[in-house]
Tab-separated table of C-alpha atoms and ligand atoms in Angstrom:
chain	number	residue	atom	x	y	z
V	22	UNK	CA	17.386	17.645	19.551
V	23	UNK	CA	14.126	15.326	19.601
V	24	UNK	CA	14.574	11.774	20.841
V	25	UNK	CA	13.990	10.282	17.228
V	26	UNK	CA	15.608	12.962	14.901
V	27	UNK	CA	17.118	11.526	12.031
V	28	UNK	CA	14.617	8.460	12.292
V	29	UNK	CA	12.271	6.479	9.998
V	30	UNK	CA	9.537	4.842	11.121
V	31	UNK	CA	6.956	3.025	9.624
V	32	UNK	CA	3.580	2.894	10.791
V	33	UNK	CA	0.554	0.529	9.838
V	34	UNK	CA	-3.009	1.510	10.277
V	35	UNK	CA	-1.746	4.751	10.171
V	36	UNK	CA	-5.376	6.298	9.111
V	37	UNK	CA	-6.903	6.295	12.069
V	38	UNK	CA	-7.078	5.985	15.683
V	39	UNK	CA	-3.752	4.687	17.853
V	40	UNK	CA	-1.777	4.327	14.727
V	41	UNK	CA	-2.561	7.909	13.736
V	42	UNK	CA	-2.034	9.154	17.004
V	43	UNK	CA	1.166	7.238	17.079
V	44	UNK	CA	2.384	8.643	13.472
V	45	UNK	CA	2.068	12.106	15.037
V	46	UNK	CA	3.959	11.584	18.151
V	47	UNK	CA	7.016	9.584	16.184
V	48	UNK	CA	7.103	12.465	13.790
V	49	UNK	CA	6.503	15.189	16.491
V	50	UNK	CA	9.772	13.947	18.389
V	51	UNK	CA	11.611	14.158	14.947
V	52	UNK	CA	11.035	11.102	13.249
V	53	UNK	CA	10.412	10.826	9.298
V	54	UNK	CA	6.782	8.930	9.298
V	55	UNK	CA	5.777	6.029	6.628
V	56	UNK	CA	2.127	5.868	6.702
V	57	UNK	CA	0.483	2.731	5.613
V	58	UNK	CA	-3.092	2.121	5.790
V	59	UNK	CA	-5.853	0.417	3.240
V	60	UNK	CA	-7.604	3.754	3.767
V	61	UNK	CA	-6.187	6.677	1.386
V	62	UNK	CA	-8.384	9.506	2.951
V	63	UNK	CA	-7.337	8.524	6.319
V	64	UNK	CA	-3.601	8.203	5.669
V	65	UNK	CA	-3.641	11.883	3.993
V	66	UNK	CA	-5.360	13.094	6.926
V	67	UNK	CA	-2.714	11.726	9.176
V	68	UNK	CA	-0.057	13.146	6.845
V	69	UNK	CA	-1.619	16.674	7.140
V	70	UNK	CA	-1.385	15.935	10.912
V	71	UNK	CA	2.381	14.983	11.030
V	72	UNK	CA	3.332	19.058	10.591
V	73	UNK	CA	6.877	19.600	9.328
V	74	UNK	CA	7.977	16.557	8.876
V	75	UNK	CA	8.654	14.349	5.484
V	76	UNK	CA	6.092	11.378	5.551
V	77	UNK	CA	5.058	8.699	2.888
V	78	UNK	CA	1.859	7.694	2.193
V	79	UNK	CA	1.416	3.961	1.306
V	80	UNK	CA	-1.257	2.062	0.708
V	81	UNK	CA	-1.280	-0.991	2.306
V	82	UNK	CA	-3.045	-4.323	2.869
V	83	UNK	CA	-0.884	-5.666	5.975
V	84	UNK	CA	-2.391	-9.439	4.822
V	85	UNK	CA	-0.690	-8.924	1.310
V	86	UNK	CA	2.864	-10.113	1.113
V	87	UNK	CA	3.297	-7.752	-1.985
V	88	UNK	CA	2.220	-4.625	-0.618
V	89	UNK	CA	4.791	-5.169	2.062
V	90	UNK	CA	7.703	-5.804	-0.193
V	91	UNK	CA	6.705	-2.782	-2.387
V	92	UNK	CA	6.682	-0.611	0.856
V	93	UNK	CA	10.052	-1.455	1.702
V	94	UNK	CA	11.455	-0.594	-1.751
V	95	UNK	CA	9.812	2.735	-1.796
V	96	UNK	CA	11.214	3.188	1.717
V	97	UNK	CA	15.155	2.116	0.854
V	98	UNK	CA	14.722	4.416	-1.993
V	99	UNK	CA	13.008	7.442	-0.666
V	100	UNK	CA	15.170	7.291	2.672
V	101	UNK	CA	17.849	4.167	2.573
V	102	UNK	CA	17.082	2.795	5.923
V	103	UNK	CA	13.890	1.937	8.520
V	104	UNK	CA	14.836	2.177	12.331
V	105	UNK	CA	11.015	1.598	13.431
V	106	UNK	CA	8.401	-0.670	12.495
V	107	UNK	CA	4.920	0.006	14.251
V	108	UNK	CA	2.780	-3.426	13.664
V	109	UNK	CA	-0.735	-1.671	14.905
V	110	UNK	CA	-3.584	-2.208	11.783
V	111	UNK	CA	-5.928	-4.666	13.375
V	112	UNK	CA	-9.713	-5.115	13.509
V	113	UNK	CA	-12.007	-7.161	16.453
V	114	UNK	CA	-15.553	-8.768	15.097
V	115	UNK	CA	-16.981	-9.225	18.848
V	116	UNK	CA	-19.683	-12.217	18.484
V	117	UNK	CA	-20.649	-14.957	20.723
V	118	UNK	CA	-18.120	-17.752	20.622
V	119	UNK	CA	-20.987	-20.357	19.902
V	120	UNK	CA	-21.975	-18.148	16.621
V	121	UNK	CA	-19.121	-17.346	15.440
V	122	UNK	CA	-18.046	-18.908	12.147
V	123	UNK	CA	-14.891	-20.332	11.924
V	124	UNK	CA	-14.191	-17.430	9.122
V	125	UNK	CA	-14.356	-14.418	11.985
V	126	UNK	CA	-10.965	-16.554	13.620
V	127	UNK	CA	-9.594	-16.525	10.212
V	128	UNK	CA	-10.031	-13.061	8.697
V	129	UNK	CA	-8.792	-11.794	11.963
V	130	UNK	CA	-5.790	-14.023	12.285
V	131	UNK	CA	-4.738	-12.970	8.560
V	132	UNK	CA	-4.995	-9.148	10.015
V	133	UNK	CA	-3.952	-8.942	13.006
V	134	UNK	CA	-0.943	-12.158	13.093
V	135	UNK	CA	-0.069	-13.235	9.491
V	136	UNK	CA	0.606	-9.092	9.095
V	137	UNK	CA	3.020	-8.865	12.031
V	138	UNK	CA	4.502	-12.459	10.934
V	139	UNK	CA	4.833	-11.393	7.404
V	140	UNK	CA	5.807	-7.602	8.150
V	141	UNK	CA	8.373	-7.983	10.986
V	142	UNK	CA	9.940	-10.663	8.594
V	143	UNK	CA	10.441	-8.281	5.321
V	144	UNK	CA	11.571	-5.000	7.904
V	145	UNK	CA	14.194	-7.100	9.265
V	146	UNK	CA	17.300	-7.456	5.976
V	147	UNK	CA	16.496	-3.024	5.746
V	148	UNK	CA	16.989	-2.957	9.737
V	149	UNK	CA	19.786	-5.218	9.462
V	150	UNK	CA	21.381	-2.836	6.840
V	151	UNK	CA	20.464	0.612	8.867
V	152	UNK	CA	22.046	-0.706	11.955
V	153	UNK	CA	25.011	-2.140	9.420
V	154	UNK	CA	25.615	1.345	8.404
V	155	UNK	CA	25.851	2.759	12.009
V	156	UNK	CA	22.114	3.127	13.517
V	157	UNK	CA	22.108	2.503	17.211
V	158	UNK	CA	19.578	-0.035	16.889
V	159	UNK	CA	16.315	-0.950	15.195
V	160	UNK	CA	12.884	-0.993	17.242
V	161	UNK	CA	9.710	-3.173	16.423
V	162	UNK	CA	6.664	-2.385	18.212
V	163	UNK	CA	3.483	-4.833	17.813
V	164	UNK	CA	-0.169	-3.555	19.190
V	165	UNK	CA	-1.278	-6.312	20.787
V	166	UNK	CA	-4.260	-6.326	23.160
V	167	UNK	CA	-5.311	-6.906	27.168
V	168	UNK	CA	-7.709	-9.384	25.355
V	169	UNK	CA	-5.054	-10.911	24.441
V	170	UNK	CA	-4.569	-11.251	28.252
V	171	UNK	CA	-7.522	-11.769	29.668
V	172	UNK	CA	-10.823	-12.595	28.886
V	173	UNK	CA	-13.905	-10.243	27.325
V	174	UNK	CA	-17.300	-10.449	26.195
V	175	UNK	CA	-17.727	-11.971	22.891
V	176	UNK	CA	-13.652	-11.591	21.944
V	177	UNK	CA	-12.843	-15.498	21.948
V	178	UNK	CA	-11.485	-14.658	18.649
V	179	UNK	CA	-10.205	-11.288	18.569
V	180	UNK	CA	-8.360	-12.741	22.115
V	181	UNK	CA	-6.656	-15.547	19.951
V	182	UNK	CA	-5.043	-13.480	17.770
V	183	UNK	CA	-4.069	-10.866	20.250
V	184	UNK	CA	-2.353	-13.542	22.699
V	185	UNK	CA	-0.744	-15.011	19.121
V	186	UNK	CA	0.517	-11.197	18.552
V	187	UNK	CA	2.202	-11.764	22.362
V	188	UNK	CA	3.819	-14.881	21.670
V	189	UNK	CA	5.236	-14.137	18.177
V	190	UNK	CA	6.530	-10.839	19.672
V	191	UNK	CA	8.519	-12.474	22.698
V	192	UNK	CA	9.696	-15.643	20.080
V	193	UNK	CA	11.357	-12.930	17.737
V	194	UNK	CA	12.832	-10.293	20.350
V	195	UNK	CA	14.872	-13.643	21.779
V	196	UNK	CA	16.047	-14.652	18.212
V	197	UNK	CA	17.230	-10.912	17.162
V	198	UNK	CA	18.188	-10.259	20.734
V	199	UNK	CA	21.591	-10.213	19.666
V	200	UNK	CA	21.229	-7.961	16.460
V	201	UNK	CA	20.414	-4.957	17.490
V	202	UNK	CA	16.819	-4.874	16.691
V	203	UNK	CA	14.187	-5.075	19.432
V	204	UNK	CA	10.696	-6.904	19.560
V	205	UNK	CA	8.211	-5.025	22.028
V	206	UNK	CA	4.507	-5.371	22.194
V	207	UNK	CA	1.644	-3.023	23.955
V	208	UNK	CA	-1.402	-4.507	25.128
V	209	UNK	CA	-4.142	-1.191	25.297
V	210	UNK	CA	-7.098	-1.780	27.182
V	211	UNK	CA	-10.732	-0.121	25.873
V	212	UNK	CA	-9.723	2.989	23.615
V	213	UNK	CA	-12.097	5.443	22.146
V	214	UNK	CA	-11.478	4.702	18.412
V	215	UNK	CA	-13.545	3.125	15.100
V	216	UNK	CA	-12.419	-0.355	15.960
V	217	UNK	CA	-15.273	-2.686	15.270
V	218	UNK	CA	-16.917	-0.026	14.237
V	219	UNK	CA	-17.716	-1.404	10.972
V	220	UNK	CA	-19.623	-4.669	12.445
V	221	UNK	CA	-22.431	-6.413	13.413
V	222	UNK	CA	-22.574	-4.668	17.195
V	223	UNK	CA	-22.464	-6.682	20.034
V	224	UNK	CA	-25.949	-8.411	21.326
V	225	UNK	CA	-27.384	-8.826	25.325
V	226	UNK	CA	-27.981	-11.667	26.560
V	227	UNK	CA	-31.484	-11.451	25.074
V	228	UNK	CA	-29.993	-11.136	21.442
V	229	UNK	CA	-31.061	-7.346	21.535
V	230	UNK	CA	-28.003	-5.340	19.693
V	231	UNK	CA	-26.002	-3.106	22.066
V	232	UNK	CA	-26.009	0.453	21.133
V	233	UNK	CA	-22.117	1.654	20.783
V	234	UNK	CA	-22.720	4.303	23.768
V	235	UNK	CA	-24.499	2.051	25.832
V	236	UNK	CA	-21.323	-0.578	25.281
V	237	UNK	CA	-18.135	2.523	26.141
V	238	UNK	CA	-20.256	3.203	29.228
V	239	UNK	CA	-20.212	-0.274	30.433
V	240	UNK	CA	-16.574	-0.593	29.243
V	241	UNK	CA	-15.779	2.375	30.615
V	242	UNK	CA	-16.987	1.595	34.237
V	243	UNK	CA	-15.149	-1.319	34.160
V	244	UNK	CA	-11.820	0.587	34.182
V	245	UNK	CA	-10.951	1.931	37.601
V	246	UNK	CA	-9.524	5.344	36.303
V	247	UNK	CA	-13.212	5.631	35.353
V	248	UNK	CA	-12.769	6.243	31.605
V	249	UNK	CA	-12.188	4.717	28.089
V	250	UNK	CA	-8.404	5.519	26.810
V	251	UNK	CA	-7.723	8.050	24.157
V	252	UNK	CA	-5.081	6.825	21.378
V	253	UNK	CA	-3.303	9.795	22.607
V	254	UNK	CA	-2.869	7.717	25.661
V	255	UNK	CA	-1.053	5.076	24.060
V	256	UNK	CA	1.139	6.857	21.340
V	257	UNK	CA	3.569	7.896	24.171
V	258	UNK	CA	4.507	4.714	25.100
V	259	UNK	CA	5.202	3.565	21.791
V	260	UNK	CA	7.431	6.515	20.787
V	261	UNK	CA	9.515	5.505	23.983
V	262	UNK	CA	9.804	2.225	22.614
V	263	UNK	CA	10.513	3.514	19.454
V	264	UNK	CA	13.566	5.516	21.032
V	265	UNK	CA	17.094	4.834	21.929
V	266	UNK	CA	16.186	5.314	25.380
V	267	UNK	CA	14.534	1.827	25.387
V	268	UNK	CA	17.760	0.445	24.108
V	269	UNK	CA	18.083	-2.485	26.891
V	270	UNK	CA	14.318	-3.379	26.521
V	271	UNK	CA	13.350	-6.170	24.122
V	272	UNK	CA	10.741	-9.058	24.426
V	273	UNK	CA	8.712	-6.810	26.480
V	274	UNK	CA	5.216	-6.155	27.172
V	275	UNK	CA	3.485	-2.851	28.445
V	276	UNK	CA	-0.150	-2.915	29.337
V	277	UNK	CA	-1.635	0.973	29.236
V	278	UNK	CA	-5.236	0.600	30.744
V	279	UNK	CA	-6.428	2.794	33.261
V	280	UNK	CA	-5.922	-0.140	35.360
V	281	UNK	CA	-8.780	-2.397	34.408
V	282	UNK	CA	-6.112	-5.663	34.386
V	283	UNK	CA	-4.663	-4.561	37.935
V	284	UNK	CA	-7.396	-6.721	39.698
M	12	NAP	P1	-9.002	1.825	14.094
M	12	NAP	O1	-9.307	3.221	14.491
M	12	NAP	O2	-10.067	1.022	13.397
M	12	NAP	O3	-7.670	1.832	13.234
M	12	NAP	C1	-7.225	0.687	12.555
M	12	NAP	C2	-6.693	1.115	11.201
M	12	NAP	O4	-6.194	-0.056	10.536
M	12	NAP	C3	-7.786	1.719	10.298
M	12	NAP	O5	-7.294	2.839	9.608
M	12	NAP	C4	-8.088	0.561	9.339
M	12	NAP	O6	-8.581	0.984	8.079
M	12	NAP	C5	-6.701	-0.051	9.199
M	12	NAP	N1	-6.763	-1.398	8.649
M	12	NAP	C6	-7.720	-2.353	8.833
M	12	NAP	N2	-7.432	-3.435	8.095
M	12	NAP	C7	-6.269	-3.161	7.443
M	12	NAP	C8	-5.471	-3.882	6.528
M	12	NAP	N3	-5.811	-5.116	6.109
M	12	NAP	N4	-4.340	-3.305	6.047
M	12	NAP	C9	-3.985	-2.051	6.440
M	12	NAP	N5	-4.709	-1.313	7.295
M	12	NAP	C10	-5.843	-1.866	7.795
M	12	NAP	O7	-8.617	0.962	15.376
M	12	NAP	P2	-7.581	1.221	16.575
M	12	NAP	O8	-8.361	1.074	17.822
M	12	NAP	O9	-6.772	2.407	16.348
M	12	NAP	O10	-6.718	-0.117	16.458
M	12	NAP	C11	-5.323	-0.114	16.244
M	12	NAP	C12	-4.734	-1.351	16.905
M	12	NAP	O11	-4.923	-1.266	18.324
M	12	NAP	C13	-5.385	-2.665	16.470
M	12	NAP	O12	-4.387	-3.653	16.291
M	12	NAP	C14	-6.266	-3.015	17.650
M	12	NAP	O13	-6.514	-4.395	17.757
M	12	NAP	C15	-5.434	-2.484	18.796
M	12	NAP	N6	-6.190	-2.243	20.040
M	12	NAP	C16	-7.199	-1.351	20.053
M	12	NAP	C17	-7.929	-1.173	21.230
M	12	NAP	C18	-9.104	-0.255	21.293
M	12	NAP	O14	-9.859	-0.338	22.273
M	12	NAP	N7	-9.328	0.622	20.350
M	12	NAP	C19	-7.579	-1.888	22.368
M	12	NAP	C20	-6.523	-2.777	22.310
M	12	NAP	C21	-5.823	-2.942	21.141
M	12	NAP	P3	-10.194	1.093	7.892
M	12	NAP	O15	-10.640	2.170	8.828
M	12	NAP	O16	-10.360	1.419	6.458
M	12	NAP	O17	-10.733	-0.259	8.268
């Protein structure tokens, strides 16, 4: 028997990078996967991944409060009860604090905190029912960020809303302490993915853009295991969140860097 048999789990940014490689490793220890992503080529990719397990394929804006609700009704119905929630869809815009619109704190607030806000908050009465009908326990996990810790290049905003993700996640795992369902958050340092992928890349300090294998080699010599992580890297440590076997661990935080906050 796998440590999640017999589990759901739902999964956001489940297209790509750490929340695809986290969709595979929840469904390769057993779990039933939800996939939810605003990308439909990505999320059938990820199914295709899963193997022999059943998945569902949503599509999903984590910012909309309707897409959330609708997920949750196709989830009761298709399988009657959610033991996981995996808060990971996210996106960084890295830009100089002294350019950066307002607007780059606000689109990535509504993305990466309103989502976990507004999705921990409509998981919680089909939790509350799984565990009512004999589950062990329910698990959130939220991907925060080391940025969220300490400070980067260019990430004033991107670190606001990852240190936001931190606080939420600590604030709720002491309200539900008692319930049965537990609040954790992982803080990844650099990971080899498409995040940020999509904009503007990141200038010198001559205003000259940085080529995106110029910036992983800088990034990665910053990290004293002397390479970028792999969202294979991280997908473990959320699947032992996920499990019973974390069953006394709530309000918790788990930094997976290759030791580049150690210092
Ligand atoms: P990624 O490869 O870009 O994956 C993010 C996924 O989320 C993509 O499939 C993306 O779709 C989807 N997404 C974006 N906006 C969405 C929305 N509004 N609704 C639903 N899905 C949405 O990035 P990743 O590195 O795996 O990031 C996953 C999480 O890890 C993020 O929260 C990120 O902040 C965090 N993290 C990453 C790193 C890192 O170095 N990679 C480090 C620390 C923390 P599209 O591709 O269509 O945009």
């Amino acid at each position: 028997m796998s440590n999640l048999d017999g589990k759901i789990a739902w999964v956001t940014g489940a297209g790509s990078g750490i929340g695809r490689a986290t969709a595979i490793a929840l469904a390769k220890q057993g779990a039933s996967v939800v996939l939810g992503d605003i990308n439909p080529a990505g999320i059938e990719e990820t199914a295709g991944l899963c193997g022999d397990v059943n998945t569902l394929s949503l599509m999903q804006d984590v910012t909309s409060e309707e897409t959330w609700a609708h997920g949750t009704d196709r989830i009761e119905t298709r399988f009657g009860r959610l033991d996981i929630l995996v808060n990971n869809a996210g996106i960084m815009i890295a830009q100089p604090f002294e350019e950066a619109p307002v607007d780059i704190l606000r689109r990535q607030q509504r993305i990466n905190v309103e989502s976990v806000y507004i999705g921990m908050q409509t998981a919680l009465p089909l939790m509350r029912r799984t565990i009512a009908a004999g589950a062990k326990g329910a698990s959130i996990i939220n991907i925060a960020s080391i940025y969220g810790m300490v400070a980067g290049a260019q990430f004033s905003a991107y670190s606001a809303t990852k240190d936001a993700v931190r606080a939420l996640s600590r604030a709720v795992a002491y309200e539900l302490a008692k319930t049965g369902i537990r609040v954790n958050c992982v803080l990844p340092g650099p990971v080899q993915t498409n995040l940020g992928a999509d904009w503007e890349p990141p200038r010198d300090a001559a205003g000259a853009p940085i080529s995106p294998e110029v910036a992983l080699a800088a990034w990665a010599a910053m990290i004293p295991m002397g390479r970028l992580g792999e969202a294979q890297d991280i997908a473990p440590l959320v699947a032992f969140l996920a499990s019973d076997a974390a069953a006394f661990i709530t309000g918790a935080e788990f930094v997976a860097d290759g030791g580049y906050t150690a210092s």
